[in-house]
PDB file of C-alpha atoms in Angstrom:
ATOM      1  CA  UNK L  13      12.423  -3.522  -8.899  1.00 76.00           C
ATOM      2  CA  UNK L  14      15.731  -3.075 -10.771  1.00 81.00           C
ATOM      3  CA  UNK L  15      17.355  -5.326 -13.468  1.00 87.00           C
ATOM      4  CA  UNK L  16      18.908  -8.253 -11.427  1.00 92.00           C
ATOM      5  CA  UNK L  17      15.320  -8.611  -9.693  1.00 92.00           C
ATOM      6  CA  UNK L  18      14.359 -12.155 -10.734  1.00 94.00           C
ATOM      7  CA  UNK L  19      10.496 -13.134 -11.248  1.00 94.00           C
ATOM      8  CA  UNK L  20       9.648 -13.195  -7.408  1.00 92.00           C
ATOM      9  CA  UNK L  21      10.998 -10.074  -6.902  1.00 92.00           C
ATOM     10  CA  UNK L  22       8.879  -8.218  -9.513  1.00 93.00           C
ATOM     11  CA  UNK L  23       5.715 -10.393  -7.980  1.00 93.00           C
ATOM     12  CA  UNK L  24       6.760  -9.099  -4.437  1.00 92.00           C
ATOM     13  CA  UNK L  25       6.971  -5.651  -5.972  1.00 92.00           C
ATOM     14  CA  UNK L  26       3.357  -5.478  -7.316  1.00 93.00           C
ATOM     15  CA  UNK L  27       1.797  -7.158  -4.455  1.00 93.00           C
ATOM     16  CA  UNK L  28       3.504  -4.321  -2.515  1.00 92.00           C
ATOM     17  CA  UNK L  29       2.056  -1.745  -4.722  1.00 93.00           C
ATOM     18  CA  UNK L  30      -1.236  -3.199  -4.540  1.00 93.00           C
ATOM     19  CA  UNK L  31      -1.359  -3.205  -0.447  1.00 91.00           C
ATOM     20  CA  UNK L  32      -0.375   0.425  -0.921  1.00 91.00           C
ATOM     21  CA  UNK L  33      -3.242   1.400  -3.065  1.00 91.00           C
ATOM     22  CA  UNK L  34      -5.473  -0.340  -1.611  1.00 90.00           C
ATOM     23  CA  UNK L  35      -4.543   1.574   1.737  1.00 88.00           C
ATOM     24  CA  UNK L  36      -4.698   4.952  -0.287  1.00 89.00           C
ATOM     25  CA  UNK L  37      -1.046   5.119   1.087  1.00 90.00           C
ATOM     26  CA  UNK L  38      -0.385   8.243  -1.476  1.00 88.00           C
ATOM     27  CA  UNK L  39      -3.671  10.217  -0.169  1.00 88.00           C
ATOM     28  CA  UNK L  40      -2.472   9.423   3.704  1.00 85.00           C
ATOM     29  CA  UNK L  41       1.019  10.628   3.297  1.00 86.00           C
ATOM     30  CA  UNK L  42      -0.378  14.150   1.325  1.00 87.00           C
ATOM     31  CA  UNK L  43      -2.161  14.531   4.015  1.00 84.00           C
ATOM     32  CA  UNK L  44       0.392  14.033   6.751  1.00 84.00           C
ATOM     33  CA  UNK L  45       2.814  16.357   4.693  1.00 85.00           C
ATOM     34  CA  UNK L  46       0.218  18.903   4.908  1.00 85.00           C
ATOM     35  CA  UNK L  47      -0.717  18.699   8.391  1.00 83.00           C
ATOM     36  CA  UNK L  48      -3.742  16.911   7.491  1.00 74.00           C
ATOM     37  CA  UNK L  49      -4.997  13.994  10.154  1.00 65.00           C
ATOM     38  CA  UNK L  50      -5.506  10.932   8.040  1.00 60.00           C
ATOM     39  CA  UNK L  51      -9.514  11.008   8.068  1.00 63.00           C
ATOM     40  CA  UNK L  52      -9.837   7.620   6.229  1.00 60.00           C
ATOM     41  CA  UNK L  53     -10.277   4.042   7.474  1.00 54.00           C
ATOM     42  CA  UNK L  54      -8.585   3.245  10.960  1.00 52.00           C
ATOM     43  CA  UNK L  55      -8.652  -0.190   9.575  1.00 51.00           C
ATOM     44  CA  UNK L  56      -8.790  -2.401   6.166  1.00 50.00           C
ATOM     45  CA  UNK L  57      -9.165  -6.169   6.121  1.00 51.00           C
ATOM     46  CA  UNK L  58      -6.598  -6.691   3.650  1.00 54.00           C
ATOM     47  CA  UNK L  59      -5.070 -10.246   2.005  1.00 55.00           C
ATOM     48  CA  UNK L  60      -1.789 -10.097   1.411  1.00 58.00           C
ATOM     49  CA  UNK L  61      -0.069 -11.861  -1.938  1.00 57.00           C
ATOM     50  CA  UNK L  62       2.524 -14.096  -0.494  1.00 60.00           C
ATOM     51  CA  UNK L  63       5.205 -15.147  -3.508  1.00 56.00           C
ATOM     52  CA  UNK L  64       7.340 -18.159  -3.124  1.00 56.00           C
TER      53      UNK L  64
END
């Protein structure tokens, strides 16, 4: 977020970061940069925060 992001924004902004963690989004892109196929879940049943 940056400094004219207003409450919402910063709750959009974690519940973003959450989803990516919790789809190892950091360990799938290291390994598509090194060649690597993904070897992890095909699928996660995931909620998703919704902010108003």
């Amino acid at each position: 977020c940056h400094g004219a992001a207003v409450a919402a924004d910063v709750a959009s902004g974690i519940a973003l970061a959450a989803h990516l963690w919790r789809h190892r989004a950091t360990d799938q892109m290291a390994a598509l940069l090194a060649g690597h196929a993904w070897k992890g879940h095909d699928h996660i049943i995931d909620t998703e925060v919704t902010t108003p």
